Every structure is written in C-alpha cells, then in structure tokens.
XYZ file of C-alpha atoms in Angstrom:
271
model
C 0.000 0.000 0.000
C 1.285 3.464 -0.831
C 0.401 6.920 0.422
C 0.981 9.636 -2.099
C 0.919 13.372 -2.631
C 0.492 15.031 -5.990
C 0.901 18.709 -6.662
C -1.747 20.123 -8.981
C -0.290 20.059 -12.467
C 3.070 18.987 -11.093
C 5.203 15.969 -10.290
C 4.060 13.053 -8.145
C 5.735 12.293 -4.848
C 4.925 9.276 -2.760
C 6.159 7.359 0.217
C 6.229 3.646 0.924
C 4.513 2.605 4.119
C 5.462 -0.523 5.966
C 4.948 -2.150 9.320
C 7.691 0.087 10.653
C 5.397 3.078 10.143
C 2.915 1.619 12.608
C 5.627 1.279 15.222
C 6.746 4.883 15.204
C 7.178 6.093 18.773
C 5.563 9.470 18.139
C 2.197 9.042 16.401
C 1.873 12.811 16.044
C 4.107 12.583 12.987
C 2.608 9.550 11.322
C 2.155 9.472 7.545
C -1.614 9.069 7.902
C -1.911 12.150 10.089
C 0.151 14.195 7.647
C -2.114 13.209 4.754
C -5.223 13.950 6.803
C -3.914 17.386 7.796
C -2.944 18.353 4.245
C -6.134 17.076 2.611
C -8.356 18.950 5.091
C -6.698 22.297 4.374
C -8.662 23.991 1.572
C -5.878 26.484 0.908
C -3.300 23.741 0.529
C -1.565 23.842 -2.859
C -1.189 20.077 -2.837
C -3.742 17.454 -3.842
C -3.250 14.658 -1.332
C -4.621 11.172 -1.963
C -4.204 7.586 -0.869
C -3.836 4.979 -3.572
C -3.048 1.293 -3.859
C -0.082 0.584 -6.090
C 0.379 -2.386 -8.424
C 4.119 -2.127 -7.917
C 5.956 -4.633 -5.749
C 8.474 -2.007 -4.673
C 8.643 1.760 -4.719
C 11.548 2.458 -7.086
C 12.712 5.894 -8.152
C 15.545 7.342 -10.189
C 18.213 9.742 -8.904
C 15.756 12.648 -9.208
C 13.042 10.941 -7.211
C 10.775 10.215 -10.177
C 8.973 6.882 -10.127
C 10.567 4.493 -12.600
C 8.380 3.505 -15.520
C 7.515 -0.141 -15.999
C 9.556 -0.182 -19.202
C 12.633 0.480 -17.055
C 11.762 -2.529 -14.886
C 10.793 -4.800 -17.797
C 7.446 -5.283 -16.092
C 9.076 -7.248 -13.263
C 7.909 -4.793 -10.623
C 4.181 -5.413 -11.157
C 2.180 -7.445 -8.669
C -0.104 -10.169 -9.958
C -3.773 -9.327 -9.840
C -5.252 -10.712 -6.578
C -6.719 -14.132 -7.225
C -5.197 -14.355 -10.721
C -1.961 -16.047 -9.757
C -0.837 -19.438 -11.071
C -3.259 -21.328 -8.812
C -6.133 -19.012 -9.704
C -5.526 -19.478 -13.420
C -5.375 -23.257 -13.000
C -8.578 -23.317 -10.942
C -10.383 -21.213 -13.562
C -9.178 -23.491 -16.377
C -10.339 -26.585 -14.499
C -13.789 -25.020 -14.040
C -14.019 -24.278 -17.775
C -12.806 -27.737 -18.806
C -15.248 -29.346 -16.366
C -18.124 -27.399 -17.884
C -17.097 -28.020 -21.496
C -16.470 -31.754 -21.122
C -19.319 -32.452 -18.705
C -16.952 -33.917 -16.114
C -16.564 -33.265 -12.407
C -13.771 -30.920 -11.389
C -12.097 -33.844 -9.582
C -12.010 -35.840 -12.824
C -10.592 -32.864 -14.695
C -7.937 -32.332 -12.020
C -6.856 -35.944 -12.551
C -6.579 -35.510 -16.328
C -4.769 -32.200 -16.092
C -2.430 -33.740 -13.514
C -1.555 -36.521 -15.968
C -1.017 -33.915 -18.670
C 1.402 -31.935 -16.497
C 3.251 -35.133 -15.598
C 3.757 -35.869 -19.300
C 4.716 -32.285 -20.161
C 5.724 -30.388 -16.971
C 6.344 -27.122 -18.806
C 2.718 -26.988 -19.918
C 1.686 -25.919 -16.424
C 3.462 -22.587 -16.938
C 1.199 -21.911 -19.936
C -2.080 -22.124 -18.017
C -3.742 -18.728 -18.256
C -1.594 -17.881 -21.281
C -2.453 -20.582 -23.797
C -5.923 -20.688 -25.332
C -8.329 -22.310 -22.893
C -10.002 -23.999 -25.861
C -6.714 -25.778 -26.642
C -6.365 -26.911 -23.033
C -9.940 -28.237 -23.121
C -9.310 -30.268 -26.268
C -5.955 -31.572 -25.067
C -7.471 -32.644 -21.736
C -10.421 -34.320 -23.472
C -8.417 -37.457 -24.226
C -5.112 -38.203 -22.506
C -4.605 -41.386 -24.629
C -4.633 -39.141 -27.709
C -1.867 -37.069 -26.110
C 0.265 -40.214 -25.823
C -0.386 -40.963 -29.498
C 0.553 -37.406 -30.466
C 3.819 -37.634 -28.514
C 4.742 -40.875 -30.274
C 3.879 -39.400 -33.692
C 5.846 -36.212 -32.995
C 8.867 -38.224 -31.894
C 8.844 -40.012 -35.257
C 8.699 -36.729 -37.163
C 11.227 -34.934 -34.931
C 13.548 -37.650 -33.572
C 16.155 -35.208 -32.249
C 13.792 -32.525 -30.978
C 13.257 -31.478 -27.388
C 9.555 -32.313 -27.437
C 8.690 -30.990 -23.946
C 10.185 -27.611 -24.875
C 8.547 -27.605 -28.311
C 5.111 -28.397 -26.857
C 5.512 -25.898 -24.030
C 6.301 -23.209 -26.601
C 3.325 -24.211 -28.769
C 0.835 -26.469 -26.934
C -1.505 -26.629 -29.936
C 1.057 -28.910 -31.617
C -0.610 -31.761 -29.732
C -3.789 -31.048 -31.694
C -2.212 -30.835 -35.130
C -1.963 -33.678 -37.623
C 1.444 -35.370 -37.628
C 1.373 -35.636 -41.432
C 0.890 -31.878 -41.725
C 3.812 -31.256 -39.362
C 5.930 -33.665 -41.395
C 5.032 -31.845 -44.622
C 6.139 -28.512 -43.190
C 9.434 -29.724 -41.752
C 10.194 -31.537 -45.035
C 9.934 -28.207 -46.852
C 12.267 -26.583 -44.334
C 14.828 -29.382 -44.614
C 14.787 -29.123 -48.403
C 15.129 -25.320 -48.333
C 17.927 -25.296 -45.737
C 19.383 -28.825 -45.567
C 22.391 -27.890 -43.432
C 20.275 -26.714 -40.501
C 19.191 -28.836 -37.548
C 15.481 -28.141 -37.824
C 14.582 -30.410 -34.907
C 16.607 -28.166 -32.598
C 15.422 -24.898 -34.197
C 11.739 -25.852 -34.054
C 12.070 -26.914 -30.421
C 12.878 -23.322 -29.461
C 10.978 -21.568 -32.268
C 7.791 -23.585 -32.625
C 5.922 -20.498 -33.867
C 7.336 -21.371 -37.314
C 4.568 -23.982 -37.512
C 2.145 -21.076 -37.979
C 3.454 -20.824 -41.547
C 1.360 -22.871 -43.971
C 4.163 -23.366 -46.524
C 7.483 -22.587 -44.809
C 9.456 -23.679 -47.866
C 7.884 -20.847 -49.865
C 8.733 -18.429 -47.068
C 12.371 -19.526 -47.241
C 12.472 -18.785 -50.972
C 10.703 -15.449 -50.506
C 13.087 -14.416 -47.726
C 16.124 -15.455 -49.758
C 14.885 -13.358 -52.685
C 14.143 -10.440 -50.386
C 17.636 -10.492 -48.874
C 19.292 -10.927 -52.244
C 23.081 -10.728 -52.238
C 23.219 -8.854 -48.945
C 23.451 -12.194 -47.126
C 26.280 -14.479 -48.253
C 25.205 -17.477 -46.181
C 21.398 -17.645 -46.210
C 21.150 -20.772 -44.057
C 23.360 -19.241 -41.377
C 21.161 -16.145 -41.453
C 18.010 -18.246 -40.924
C 19.684 -20.198 -38.103
C 20.457 -16.940 -36.314
C 17.144 -15.248 -37.192
C 14.418 -17.929 -37.434
C 11.718 -15.322 -36.785
C 12.653 -13.675 -40.079
C 10.614 -16.386 -41.835
C 7.496 -14.692 -40.484
C 8.509 -11.365 -42.037
C 7.456 -12.567 -45.492
C 3.989 -13.749 -44.466
C 1.325 -12.417 -46.810
C -2.436 -12.392 -47.300
C -4.733 -14.239 -44.954
C -1.845 -15.918 -43.136
C -0.486 -12.561 -42.017
C -3.063 -11.563 -39.392
C -3.175 -13.619 -36.211
C -6.303 -13.444 -34.063
C -7.117 -14.958 -30.649
C -8.753 -17.849 -32.483
C -6.200 -18.315 -35.247
C -5.238 -16.637 -38.495
C -7.723 -14.792 -40.703
C -7.966 -17.858 -42.939
C -8.745 -20.120 -39.966
C -11.264 -17.619 -38.618
C -13.091 -17.561 -41.975
C -13.136 -21.362 -42.122
C -14.636 -21.502 -38.661
C -17.326 -18.919 -39.459
C -18.202 -20.723 -42.692
C -18.704 -23.945 -40.785
C -15.811 -25.927 -42.228
C -15.932 -29.348 -40.451
C -12.275 -29.256 -39.503
C -10.496 -25.947 -40.014
C -6.824 -26.620 -40.695
C -4.552 -25.928 -37.746
C -7.309 -25.910 -35.113
C-alpha cells in the first residue's frame, strides 16, 4: 500500500509505508496524520490522496521520479489478486469441467496426468488458449499418441520444450507437421530443424514454410552471403514474409482459420 501526494499540475511524490510506520514512537508525525492534515486544508496547494499501487516495490531514479515499468521490464508489477498461477489453473479446471461435462475432480486428474507428461505446460495455463487446453485434456490417450507421432517426425527434438512453446502442436496432424518440416529441410538442408523448431515452434504457424524460405532469400538478395546461417540466427525472419490471410493472427487463429470456422468448415486446418 502506498500513500501519495500530488501537486496540482506537477510531479508526483509518494512514500512507501510498511509495518515500521505503525511502530513509530511518536504518532503525532505519522504518515496518515500528515495526509489527513494536508487534505483537510482547503488552501493547501497540494492534492493529497491515498492509492493502492500495483508495484511490488517503490523504485525511483536519482531525481526521485517513479521508474516507468519499461525500465523494470514489467518485473515490478504485482499479480492481480486471485489471478496467480493457482487461480488461473482453478479457472481453467472449471471451464474444462463445464465443457467436457466432467466433475472438477475428474478434470484435475486428467490435467495432472497432462502436467506429468509435459511439466512445462503448467506454466502456460492462463496464457495458452483455454479452448486448446480443453481439447488436449479431453483425451489423454490421444496425447500419448501425439507424442509418439511427434517423436517419429522430430527424432532429435526437445519435445517438452517444443510443446511448451506451442501447446496446440498436440492437436495438429502429424502428417501436416511432417510436410512442413520436409519443406524446411529441403530449403535449408544444413540446418538442424529439430533443434530450431524446439525453441521456435511459432514457425509452424506458416502454412508453406518452404515458400517463405524462398521469398526471404529473394528479399535479402546478395546482402546475405550465407542464407542458411542467417536463418539459423534469425528464425523469426521467416514470419517477415507472411502475406495475405496468413499474415493476421487473431485470438482464435489466423484470418484464414477464422473464416473457415465462421463458414462452418468441419475441420479448419490448424485448429
């Protein structure tokens, strides 16, 4: 909790309060009393308020200005009460229970098995699409089958990392994944695509990655002597040549996938 003072039209000043404040020997000079005295004075040039901060700590620069969140990389923000890791998991279990018509205890068991198979997936709860988590939890045996199929397509990949980075991989057809990686291996045969895709699974968003490789190579022209080395160091660059309906990504997929869903396509590709 923070107590703050703001001068009208001026700079904000605030003070952290802690348990130590409550133990001050002379209560006449407490922070609360100072705020009360200033706010009750109509002629006071200061606008005095009490506010609750989202910051974990009160950090300022050498001039006393509060540091922006960009300066802290967002690490100084408290999680919203009730929306911590456990809260997100509880909410997801409630949704899955409702969607699958199962008791929450049954869902907890399935999700527990899922996290045992892929421990990193637990960190994605609240981040990944709840719809994906529902479908993955619907049939744990299918998850086993997907893992076996993925291992055949990517024998040297770090599957737990790949799936953690892109959980929807468990819902995608193995043949489609094989088609995409085949294009990549033909376009850049010297690269270890199993290793690259483990860390950069977003490349699977590309419908025809081989075409993207050719487009990127043409775009770079002679400015890059070793194209494969460039791709190895900048795998995200393959997304820079996305065009048309594959370019825009929505909460429920690309524009193409969204259209397929709205048109009632039985099984929209990539969903």
